Short mmCIF file of N, CA, C and O and ligand atoms in Angstrom, two decimals:
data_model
loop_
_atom_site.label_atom_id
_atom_site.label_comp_id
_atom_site.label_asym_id
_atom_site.label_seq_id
_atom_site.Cartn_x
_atom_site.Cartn_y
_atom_site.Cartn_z
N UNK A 116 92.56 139.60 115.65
CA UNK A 116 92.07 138.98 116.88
C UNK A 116 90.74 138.29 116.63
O UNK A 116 90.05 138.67 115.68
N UNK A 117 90.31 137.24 117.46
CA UNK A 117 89.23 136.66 117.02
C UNK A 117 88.43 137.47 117.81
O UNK A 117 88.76 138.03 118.85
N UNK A 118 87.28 137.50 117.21
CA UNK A 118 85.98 138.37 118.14
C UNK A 118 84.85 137.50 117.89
O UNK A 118 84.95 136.70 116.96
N UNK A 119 83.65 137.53 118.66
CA UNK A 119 82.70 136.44 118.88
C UNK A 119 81.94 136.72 117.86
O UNK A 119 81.70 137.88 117.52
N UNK A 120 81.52 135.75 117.29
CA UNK A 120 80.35 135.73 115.85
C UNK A 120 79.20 135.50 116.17
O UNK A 120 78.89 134.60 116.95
N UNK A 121 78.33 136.32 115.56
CA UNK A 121 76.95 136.02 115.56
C UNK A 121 76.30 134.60 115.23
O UNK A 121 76.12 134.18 114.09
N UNK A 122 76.05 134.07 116.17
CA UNK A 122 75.20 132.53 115.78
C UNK A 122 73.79 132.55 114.60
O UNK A 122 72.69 132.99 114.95
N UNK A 123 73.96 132.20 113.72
CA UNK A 123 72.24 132.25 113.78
C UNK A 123 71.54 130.85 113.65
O UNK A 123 70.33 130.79 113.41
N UNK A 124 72.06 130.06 113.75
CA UNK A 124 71.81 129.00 114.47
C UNK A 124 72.09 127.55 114.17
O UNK A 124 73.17 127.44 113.58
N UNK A 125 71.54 126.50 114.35
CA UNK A 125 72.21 125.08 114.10
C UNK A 125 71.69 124.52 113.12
O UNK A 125 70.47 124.43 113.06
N UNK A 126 72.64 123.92 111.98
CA UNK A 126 72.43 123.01 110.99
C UNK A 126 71.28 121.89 111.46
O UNK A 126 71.18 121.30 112.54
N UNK A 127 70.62 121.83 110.50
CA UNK A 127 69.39 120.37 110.57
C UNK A 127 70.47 119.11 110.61
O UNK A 127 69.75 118.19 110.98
N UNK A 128 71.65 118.63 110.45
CA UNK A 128 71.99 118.06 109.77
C UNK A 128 73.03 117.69 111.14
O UNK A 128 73.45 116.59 111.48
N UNK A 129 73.25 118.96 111.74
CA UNK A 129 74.32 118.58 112.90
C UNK A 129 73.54 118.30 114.26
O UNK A 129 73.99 117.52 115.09
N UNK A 130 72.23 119.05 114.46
CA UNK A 130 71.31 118.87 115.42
C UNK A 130 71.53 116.89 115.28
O UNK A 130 72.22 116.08 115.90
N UNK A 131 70.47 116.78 114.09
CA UNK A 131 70.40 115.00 113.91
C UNK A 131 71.44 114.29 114.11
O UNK A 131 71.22 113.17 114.57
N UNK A 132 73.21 114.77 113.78
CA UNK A 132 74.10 113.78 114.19
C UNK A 132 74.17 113.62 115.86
O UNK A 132 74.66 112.66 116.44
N UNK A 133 73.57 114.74 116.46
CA UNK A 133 73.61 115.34 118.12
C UNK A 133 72.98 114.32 118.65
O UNK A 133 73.62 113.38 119.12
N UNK A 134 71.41 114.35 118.67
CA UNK A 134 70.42 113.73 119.15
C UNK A 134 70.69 112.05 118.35
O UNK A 134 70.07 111.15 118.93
N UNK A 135 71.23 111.77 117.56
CA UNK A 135 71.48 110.35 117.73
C UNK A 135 72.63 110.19 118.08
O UNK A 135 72.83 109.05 117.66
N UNK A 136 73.63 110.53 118.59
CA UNK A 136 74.65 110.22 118.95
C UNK A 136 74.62 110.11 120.82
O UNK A 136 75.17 109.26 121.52
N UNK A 137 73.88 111.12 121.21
CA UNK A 137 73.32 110.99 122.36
C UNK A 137 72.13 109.21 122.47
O UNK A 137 72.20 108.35 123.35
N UNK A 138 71.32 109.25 121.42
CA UNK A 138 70.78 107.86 121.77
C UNK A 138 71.51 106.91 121.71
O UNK A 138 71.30 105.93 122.42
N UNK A 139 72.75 106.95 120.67
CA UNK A 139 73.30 105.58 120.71
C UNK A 139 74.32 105.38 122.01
O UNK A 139 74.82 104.29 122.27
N UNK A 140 74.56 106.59 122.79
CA UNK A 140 74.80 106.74 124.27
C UNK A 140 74.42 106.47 125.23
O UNK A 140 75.11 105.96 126.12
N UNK A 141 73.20 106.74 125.31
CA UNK A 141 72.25 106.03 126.35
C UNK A 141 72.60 104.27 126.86
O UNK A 141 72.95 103.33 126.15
N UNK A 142 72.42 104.30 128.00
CA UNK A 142 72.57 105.26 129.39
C UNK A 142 73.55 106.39 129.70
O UNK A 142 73.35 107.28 130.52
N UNK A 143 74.54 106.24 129.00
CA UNK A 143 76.16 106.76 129.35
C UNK A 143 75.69 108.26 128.72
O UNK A 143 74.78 108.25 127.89
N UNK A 144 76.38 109.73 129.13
CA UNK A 144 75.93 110.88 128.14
C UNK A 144 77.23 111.11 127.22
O UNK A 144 78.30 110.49 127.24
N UNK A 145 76.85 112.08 126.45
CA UNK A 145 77.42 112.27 124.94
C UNK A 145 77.87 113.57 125.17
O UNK A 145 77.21 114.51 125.59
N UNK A 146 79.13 113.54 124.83
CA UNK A 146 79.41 114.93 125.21
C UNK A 146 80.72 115.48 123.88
O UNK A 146 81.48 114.72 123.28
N UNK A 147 80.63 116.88 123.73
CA UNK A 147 81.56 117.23 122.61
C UNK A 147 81.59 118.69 122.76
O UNK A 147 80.93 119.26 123.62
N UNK A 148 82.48 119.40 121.76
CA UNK A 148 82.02 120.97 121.63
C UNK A 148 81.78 121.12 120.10
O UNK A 148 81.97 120.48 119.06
N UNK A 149 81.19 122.51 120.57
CA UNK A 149 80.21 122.58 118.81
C UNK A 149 81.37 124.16 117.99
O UNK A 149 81.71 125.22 118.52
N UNK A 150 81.59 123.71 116.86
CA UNK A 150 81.87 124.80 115.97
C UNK A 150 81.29 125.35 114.93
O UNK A 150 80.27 124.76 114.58
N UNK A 151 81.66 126.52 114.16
CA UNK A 151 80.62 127.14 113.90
C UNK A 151 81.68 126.98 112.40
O UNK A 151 82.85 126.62 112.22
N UNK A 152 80.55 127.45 111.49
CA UNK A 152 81.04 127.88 109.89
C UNK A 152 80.04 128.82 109.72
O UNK A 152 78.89 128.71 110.15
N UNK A 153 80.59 129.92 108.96
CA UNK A 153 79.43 130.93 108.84
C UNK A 153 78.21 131.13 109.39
O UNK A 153 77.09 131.02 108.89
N UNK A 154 78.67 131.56 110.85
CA UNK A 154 77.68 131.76 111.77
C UNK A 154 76.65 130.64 111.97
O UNK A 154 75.56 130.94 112.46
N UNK A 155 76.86 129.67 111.69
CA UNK A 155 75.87 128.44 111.85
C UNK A 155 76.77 127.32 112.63
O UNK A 155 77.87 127.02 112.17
N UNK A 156 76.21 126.63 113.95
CA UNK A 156 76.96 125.84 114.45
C UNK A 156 76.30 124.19 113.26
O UNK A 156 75.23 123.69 112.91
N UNK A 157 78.28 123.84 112.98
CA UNK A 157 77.96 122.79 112.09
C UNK A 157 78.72 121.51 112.38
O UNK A 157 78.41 120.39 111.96
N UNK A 158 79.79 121.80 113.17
CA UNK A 158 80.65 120.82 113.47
C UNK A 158 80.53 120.08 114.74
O UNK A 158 80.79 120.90 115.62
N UNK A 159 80.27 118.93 115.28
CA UNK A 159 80.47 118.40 116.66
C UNK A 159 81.76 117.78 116.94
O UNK A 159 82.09 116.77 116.32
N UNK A 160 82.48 118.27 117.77
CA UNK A 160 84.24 117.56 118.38
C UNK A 160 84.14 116.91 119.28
O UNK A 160 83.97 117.26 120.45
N UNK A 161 84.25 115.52 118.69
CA UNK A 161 84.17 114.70 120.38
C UNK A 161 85.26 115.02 120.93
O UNK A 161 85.79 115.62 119.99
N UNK A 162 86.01 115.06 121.78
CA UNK A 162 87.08 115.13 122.30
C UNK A 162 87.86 113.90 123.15
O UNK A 162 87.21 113.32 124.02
N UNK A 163 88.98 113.58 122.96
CA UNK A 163 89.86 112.51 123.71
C UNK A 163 89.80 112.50 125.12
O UNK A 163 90.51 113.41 125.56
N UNK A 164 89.27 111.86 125.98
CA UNK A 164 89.48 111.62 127.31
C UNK A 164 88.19 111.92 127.76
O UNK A 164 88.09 112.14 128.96
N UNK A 165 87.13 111.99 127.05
CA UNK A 165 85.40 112.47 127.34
C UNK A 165 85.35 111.27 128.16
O UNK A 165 85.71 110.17 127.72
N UNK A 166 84.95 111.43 129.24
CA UNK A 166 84.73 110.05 129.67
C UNK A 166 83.16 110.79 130.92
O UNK A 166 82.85 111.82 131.53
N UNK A 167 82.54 109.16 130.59
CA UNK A 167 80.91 109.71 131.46
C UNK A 167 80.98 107.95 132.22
O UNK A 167 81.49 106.86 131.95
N UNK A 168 80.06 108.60 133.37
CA UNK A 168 79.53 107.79 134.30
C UNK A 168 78.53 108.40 134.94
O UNK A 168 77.90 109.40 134.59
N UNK A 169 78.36 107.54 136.20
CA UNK A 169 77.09 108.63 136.97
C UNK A 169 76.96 109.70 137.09
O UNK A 169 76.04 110.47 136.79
N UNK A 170 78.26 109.88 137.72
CA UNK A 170 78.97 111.59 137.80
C UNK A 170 78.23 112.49 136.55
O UNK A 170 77.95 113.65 136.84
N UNK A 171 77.92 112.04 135.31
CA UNK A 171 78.11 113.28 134.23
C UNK A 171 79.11 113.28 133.17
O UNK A 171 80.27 112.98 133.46
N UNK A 172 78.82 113.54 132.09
CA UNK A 172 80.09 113.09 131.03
C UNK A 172 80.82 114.80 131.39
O UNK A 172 80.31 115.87 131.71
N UNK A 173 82.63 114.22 131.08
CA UNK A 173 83.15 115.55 131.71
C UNK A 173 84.00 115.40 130.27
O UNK A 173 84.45 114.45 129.64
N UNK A 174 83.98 116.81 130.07
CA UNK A 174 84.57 117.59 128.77
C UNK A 174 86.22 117.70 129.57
O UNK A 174 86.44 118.57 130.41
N UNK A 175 87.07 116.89 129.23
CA UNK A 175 88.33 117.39 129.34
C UNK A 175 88.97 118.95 128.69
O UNK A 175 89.63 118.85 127.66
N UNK A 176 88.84 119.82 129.07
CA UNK A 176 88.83 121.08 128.53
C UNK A 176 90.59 121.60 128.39
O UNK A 176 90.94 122.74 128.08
N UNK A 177 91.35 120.68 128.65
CA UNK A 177 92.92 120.46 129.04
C UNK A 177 93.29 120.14 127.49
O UNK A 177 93.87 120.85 126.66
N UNK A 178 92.85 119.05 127.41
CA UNK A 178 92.88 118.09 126.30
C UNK A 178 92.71 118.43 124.85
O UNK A 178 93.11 117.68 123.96
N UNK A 179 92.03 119.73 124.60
CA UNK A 179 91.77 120.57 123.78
C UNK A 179 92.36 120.98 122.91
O UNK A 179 93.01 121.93 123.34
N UNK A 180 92.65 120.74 121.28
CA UNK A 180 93.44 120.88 120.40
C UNK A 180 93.06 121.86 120.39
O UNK A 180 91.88 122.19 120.49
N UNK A 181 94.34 122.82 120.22
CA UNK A 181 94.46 124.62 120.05
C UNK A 181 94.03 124.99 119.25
O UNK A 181 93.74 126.19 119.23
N UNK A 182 93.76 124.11 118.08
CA UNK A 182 93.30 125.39 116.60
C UNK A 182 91.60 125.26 116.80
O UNK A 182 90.94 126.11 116.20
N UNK A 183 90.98 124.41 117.48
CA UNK A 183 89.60 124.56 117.39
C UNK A 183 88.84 125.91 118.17
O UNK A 183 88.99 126.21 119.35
N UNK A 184 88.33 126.33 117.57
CA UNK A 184 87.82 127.55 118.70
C UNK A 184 86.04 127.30 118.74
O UNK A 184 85.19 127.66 117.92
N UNK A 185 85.95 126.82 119.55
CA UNK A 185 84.33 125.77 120.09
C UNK A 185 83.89 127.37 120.37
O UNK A 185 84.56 128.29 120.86
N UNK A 186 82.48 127.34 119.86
CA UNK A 186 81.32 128.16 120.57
C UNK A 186 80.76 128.23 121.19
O UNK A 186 80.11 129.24 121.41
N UNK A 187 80.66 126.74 122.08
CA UNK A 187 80.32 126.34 122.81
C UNK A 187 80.43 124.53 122.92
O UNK A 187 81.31 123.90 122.33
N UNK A 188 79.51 123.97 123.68
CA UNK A 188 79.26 122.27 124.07
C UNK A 188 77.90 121.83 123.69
O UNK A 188 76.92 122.52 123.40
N UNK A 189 78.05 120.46 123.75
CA UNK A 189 77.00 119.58 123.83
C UNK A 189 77.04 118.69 124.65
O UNK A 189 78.04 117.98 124.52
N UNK A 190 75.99 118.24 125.89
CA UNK A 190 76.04 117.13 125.90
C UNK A 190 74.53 116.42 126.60
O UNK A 190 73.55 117.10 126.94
N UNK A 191 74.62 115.10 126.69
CA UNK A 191 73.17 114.46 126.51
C UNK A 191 73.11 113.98 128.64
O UNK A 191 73.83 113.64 129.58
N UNK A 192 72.05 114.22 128.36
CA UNK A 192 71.04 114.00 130.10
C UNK A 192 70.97 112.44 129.95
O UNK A 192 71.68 112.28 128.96
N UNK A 193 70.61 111.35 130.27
CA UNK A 193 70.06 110.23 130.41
C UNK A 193 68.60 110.05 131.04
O UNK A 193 67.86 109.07 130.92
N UNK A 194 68.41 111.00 131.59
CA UNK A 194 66.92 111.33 132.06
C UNK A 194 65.81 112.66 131.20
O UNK A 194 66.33 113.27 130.26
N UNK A 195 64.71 112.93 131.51
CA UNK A 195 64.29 113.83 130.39
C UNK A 195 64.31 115.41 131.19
O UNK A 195 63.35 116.17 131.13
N UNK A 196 65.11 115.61 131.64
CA UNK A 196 65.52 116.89 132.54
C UNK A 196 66.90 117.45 131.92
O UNK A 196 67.96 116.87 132.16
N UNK A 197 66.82 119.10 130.78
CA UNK A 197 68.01 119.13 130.27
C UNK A 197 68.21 120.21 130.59
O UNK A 197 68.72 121.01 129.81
N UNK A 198 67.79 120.57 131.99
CA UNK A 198 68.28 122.20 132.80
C UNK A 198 69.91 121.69 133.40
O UNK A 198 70.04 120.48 133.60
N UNK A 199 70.82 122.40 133.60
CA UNK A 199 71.96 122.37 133.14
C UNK A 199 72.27 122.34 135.25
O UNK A 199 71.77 123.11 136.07
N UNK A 200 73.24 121.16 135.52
CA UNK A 200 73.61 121.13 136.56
C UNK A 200 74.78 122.01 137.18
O UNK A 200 75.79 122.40 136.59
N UNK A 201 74.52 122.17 138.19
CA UNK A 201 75.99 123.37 138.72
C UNK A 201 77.49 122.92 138.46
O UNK A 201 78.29 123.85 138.39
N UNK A 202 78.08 121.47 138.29
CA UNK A 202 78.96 121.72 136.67
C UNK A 202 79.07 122.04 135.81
O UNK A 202 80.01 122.54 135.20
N UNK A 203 77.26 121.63 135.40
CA UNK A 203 77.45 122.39 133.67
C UNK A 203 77.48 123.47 133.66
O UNK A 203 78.19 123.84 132.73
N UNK A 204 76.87 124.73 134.53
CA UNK A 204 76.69 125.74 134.69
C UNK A 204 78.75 126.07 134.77
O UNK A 204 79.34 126.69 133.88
N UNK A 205 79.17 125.73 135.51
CA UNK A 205 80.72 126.31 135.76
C UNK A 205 81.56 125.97 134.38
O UNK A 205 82.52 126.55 133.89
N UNK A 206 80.89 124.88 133.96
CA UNK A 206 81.60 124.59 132.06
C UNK A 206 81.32 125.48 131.51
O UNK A 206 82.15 126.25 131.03
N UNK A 207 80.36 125.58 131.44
CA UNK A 207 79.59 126.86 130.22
C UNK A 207 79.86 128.43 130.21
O UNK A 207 79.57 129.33 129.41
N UNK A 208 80.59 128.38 131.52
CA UNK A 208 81.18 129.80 131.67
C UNK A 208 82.54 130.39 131.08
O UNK A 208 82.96 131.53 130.91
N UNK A 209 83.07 129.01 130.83
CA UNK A 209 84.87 128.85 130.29
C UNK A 209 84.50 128.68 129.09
O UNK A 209 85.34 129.33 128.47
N UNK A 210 84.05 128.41 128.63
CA UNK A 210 83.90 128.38 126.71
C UNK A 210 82.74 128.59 125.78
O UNK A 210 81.86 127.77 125.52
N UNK A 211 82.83 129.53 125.44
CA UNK A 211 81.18 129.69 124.32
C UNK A 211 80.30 130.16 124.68
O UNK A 211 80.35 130.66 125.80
N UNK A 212 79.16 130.23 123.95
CA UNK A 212 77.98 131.33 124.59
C UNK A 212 76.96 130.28 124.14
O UNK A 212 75.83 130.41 124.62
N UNK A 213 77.11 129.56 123.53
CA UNK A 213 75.98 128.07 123.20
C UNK A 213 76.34 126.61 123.52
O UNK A 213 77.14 125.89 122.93
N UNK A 214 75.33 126.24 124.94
CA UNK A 214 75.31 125.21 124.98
C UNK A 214 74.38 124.43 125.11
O UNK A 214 73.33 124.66 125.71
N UNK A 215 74.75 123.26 124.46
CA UNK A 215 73.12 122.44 124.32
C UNK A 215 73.02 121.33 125.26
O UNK A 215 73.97 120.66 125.65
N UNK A 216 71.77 121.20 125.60
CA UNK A 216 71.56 119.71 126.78
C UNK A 216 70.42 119.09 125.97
O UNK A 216 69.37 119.65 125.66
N UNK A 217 70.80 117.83 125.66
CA UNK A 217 69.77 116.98 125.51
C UNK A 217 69.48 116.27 125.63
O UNK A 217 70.09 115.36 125.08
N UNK A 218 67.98 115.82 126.65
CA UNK A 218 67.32 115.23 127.32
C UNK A 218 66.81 113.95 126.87
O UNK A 218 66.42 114.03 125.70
N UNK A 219 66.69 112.85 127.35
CA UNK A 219 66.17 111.42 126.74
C UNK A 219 64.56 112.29 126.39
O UNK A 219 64.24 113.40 126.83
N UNK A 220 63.87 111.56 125.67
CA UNK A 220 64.14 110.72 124.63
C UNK A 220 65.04 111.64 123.41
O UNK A 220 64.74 111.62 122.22
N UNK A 221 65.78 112.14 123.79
CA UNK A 221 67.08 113.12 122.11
C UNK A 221 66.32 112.93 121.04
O UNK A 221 66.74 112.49 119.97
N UNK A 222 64.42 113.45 121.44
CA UNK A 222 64.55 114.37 120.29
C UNK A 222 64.58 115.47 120.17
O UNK A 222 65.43 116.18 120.72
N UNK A 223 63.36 116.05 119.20
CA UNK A 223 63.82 117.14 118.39
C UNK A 223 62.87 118.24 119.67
O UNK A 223 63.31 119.39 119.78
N UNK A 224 61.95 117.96 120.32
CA UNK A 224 61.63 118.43 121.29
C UNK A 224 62.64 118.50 123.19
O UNK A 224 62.58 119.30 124.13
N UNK A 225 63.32 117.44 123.00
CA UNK A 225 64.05 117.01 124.52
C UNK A 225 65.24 117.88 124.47
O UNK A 225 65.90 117.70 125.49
N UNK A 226 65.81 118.81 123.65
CA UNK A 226 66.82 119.94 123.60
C UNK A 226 66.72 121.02 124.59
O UNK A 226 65.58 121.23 125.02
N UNK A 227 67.78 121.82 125.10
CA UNK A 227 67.56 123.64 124.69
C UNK A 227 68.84 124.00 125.13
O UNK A 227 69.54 123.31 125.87
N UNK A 228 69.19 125.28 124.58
CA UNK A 228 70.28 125.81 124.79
C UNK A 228 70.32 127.12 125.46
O UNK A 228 69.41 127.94 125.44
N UNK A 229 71.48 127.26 126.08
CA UNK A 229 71.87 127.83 127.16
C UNK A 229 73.01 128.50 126.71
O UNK A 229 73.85 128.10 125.91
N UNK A 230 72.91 130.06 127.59
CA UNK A 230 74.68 130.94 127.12
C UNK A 230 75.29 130.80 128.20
O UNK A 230 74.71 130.43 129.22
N UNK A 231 76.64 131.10 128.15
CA UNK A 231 77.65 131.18 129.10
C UNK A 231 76.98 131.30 130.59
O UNK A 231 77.40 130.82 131.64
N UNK A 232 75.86 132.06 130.33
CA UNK A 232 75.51 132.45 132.14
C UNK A 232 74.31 131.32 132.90
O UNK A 232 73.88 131.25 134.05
N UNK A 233 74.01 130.47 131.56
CA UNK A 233 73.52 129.03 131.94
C UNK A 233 71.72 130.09 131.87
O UNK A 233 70.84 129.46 132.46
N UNK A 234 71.43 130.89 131.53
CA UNK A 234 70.30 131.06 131.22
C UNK A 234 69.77 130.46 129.47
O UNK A 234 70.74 130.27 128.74
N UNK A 235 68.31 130.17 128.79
CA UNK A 235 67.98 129.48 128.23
C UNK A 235 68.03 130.53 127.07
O UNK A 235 67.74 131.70 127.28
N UNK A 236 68.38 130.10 125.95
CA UNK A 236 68.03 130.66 124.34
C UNK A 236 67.61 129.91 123.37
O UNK A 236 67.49 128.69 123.40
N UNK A 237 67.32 130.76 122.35
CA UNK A 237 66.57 130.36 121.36
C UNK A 237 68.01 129.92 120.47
O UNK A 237 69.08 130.52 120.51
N UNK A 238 67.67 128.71 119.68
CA UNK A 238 68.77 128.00 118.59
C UNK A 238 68.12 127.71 117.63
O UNK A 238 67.70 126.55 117.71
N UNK A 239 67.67 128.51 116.26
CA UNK A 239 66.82 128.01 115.73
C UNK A 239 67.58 126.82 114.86
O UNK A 239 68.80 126.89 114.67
N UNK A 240 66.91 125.89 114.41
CA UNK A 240 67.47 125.10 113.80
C UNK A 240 67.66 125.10 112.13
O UNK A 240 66.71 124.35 111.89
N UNK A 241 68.19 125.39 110.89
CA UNK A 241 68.76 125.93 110.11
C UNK A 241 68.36 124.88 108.99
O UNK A 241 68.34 123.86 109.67
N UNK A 242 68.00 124.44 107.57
CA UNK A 242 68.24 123.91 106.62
C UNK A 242 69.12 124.41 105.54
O UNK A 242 68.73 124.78 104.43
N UNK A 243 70.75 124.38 106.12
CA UNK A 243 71.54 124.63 105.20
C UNK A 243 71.77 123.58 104.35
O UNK A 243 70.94 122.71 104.09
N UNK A 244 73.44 123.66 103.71
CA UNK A 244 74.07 123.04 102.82
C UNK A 244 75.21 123.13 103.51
O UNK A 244 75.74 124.24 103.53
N UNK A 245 75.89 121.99 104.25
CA UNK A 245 77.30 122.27 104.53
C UNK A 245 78.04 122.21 103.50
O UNK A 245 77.80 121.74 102.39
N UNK A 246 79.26 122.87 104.06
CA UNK A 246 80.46 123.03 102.98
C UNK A 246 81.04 121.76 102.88
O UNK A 246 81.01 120.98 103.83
N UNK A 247 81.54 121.49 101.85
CA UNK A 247 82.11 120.75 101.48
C UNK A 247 83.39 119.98 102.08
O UNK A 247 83.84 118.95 101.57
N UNK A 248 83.85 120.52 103.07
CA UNK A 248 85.25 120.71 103.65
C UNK A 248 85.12 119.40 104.53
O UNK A 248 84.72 119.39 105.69
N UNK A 249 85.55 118.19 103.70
CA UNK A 249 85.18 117.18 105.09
C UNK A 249 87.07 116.94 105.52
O UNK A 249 88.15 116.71 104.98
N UNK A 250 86.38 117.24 107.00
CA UNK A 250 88.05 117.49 108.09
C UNK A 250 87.57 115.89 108.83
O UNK A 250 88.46 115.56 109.61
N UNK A 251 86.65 115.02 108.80
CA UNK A 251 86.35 114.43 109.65
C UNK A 251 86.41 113.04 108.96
O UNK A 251 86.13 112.02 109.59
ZN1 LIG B 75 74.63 118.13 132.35
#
């Protein structure tokens, strides 16, 4: 059975694909779910049918290829406010215990992450070596 893994926290390497992928978004937000490799979130999944407007970019959670098992989401604010709206709050309850919001200007300060219950945690950010395994 799968059982929940200890995070210890996010690749330098996947943070940076995050926060620019969110700028090259702007105005529109950036949205995906995050997977983990040895307890380190390393992977970002955009997903098919992400679609954003004023409304909020919405994670088709339907749409969801079965073998991925997300630890959580990402996705980007257009304004510099990345406290998590009462959607995101009802997303974050259905999948994962880490989710990240990040706030214009996406940097390395305009982040923070949030667990399932939409309260704030610490993500430290990691200088690994990803694996080799390119799926992408
Ligand atoms: Zn949001």
């Amino acid at each position: 059975m799968l059982k929940p893994r200890k995070i210890r926290g996010i690749a330098r390497e996947t943070l940076d694909f995050i926060l620019n992928a969110s700028r090259s978004s702007h105005p529109d937000e950036f949205a995906g779910l995050l997977e983990e490799e040895d307890g380190v979130i390393a992977n970002v999944i955009l997903l098919p049918g992400t679609t954003s407007s004023s409304m909020g970019a919405r994670i088709h959670l339907d749409m969801m290829p079965l073998h991925i098992h997300a630890v959580g989401s990402v996705h980007s604010h257009p304004t510099p406010d990345n406290l998590p709206s009462r959607a995101d709050l009802a997303f974050f309850s259905k999948k994962g215990d880490y989710h990240i919001i990040v706030g214009y200007p996406y940097d390395e300060n305009s982040w923070a992450c949030y667990n399932a219950r939409g309260e704030k945690q610490n993500l430290p950010v990691l200088d690994v070596e990803l694996g080799g395994d390119e799926r992408w």
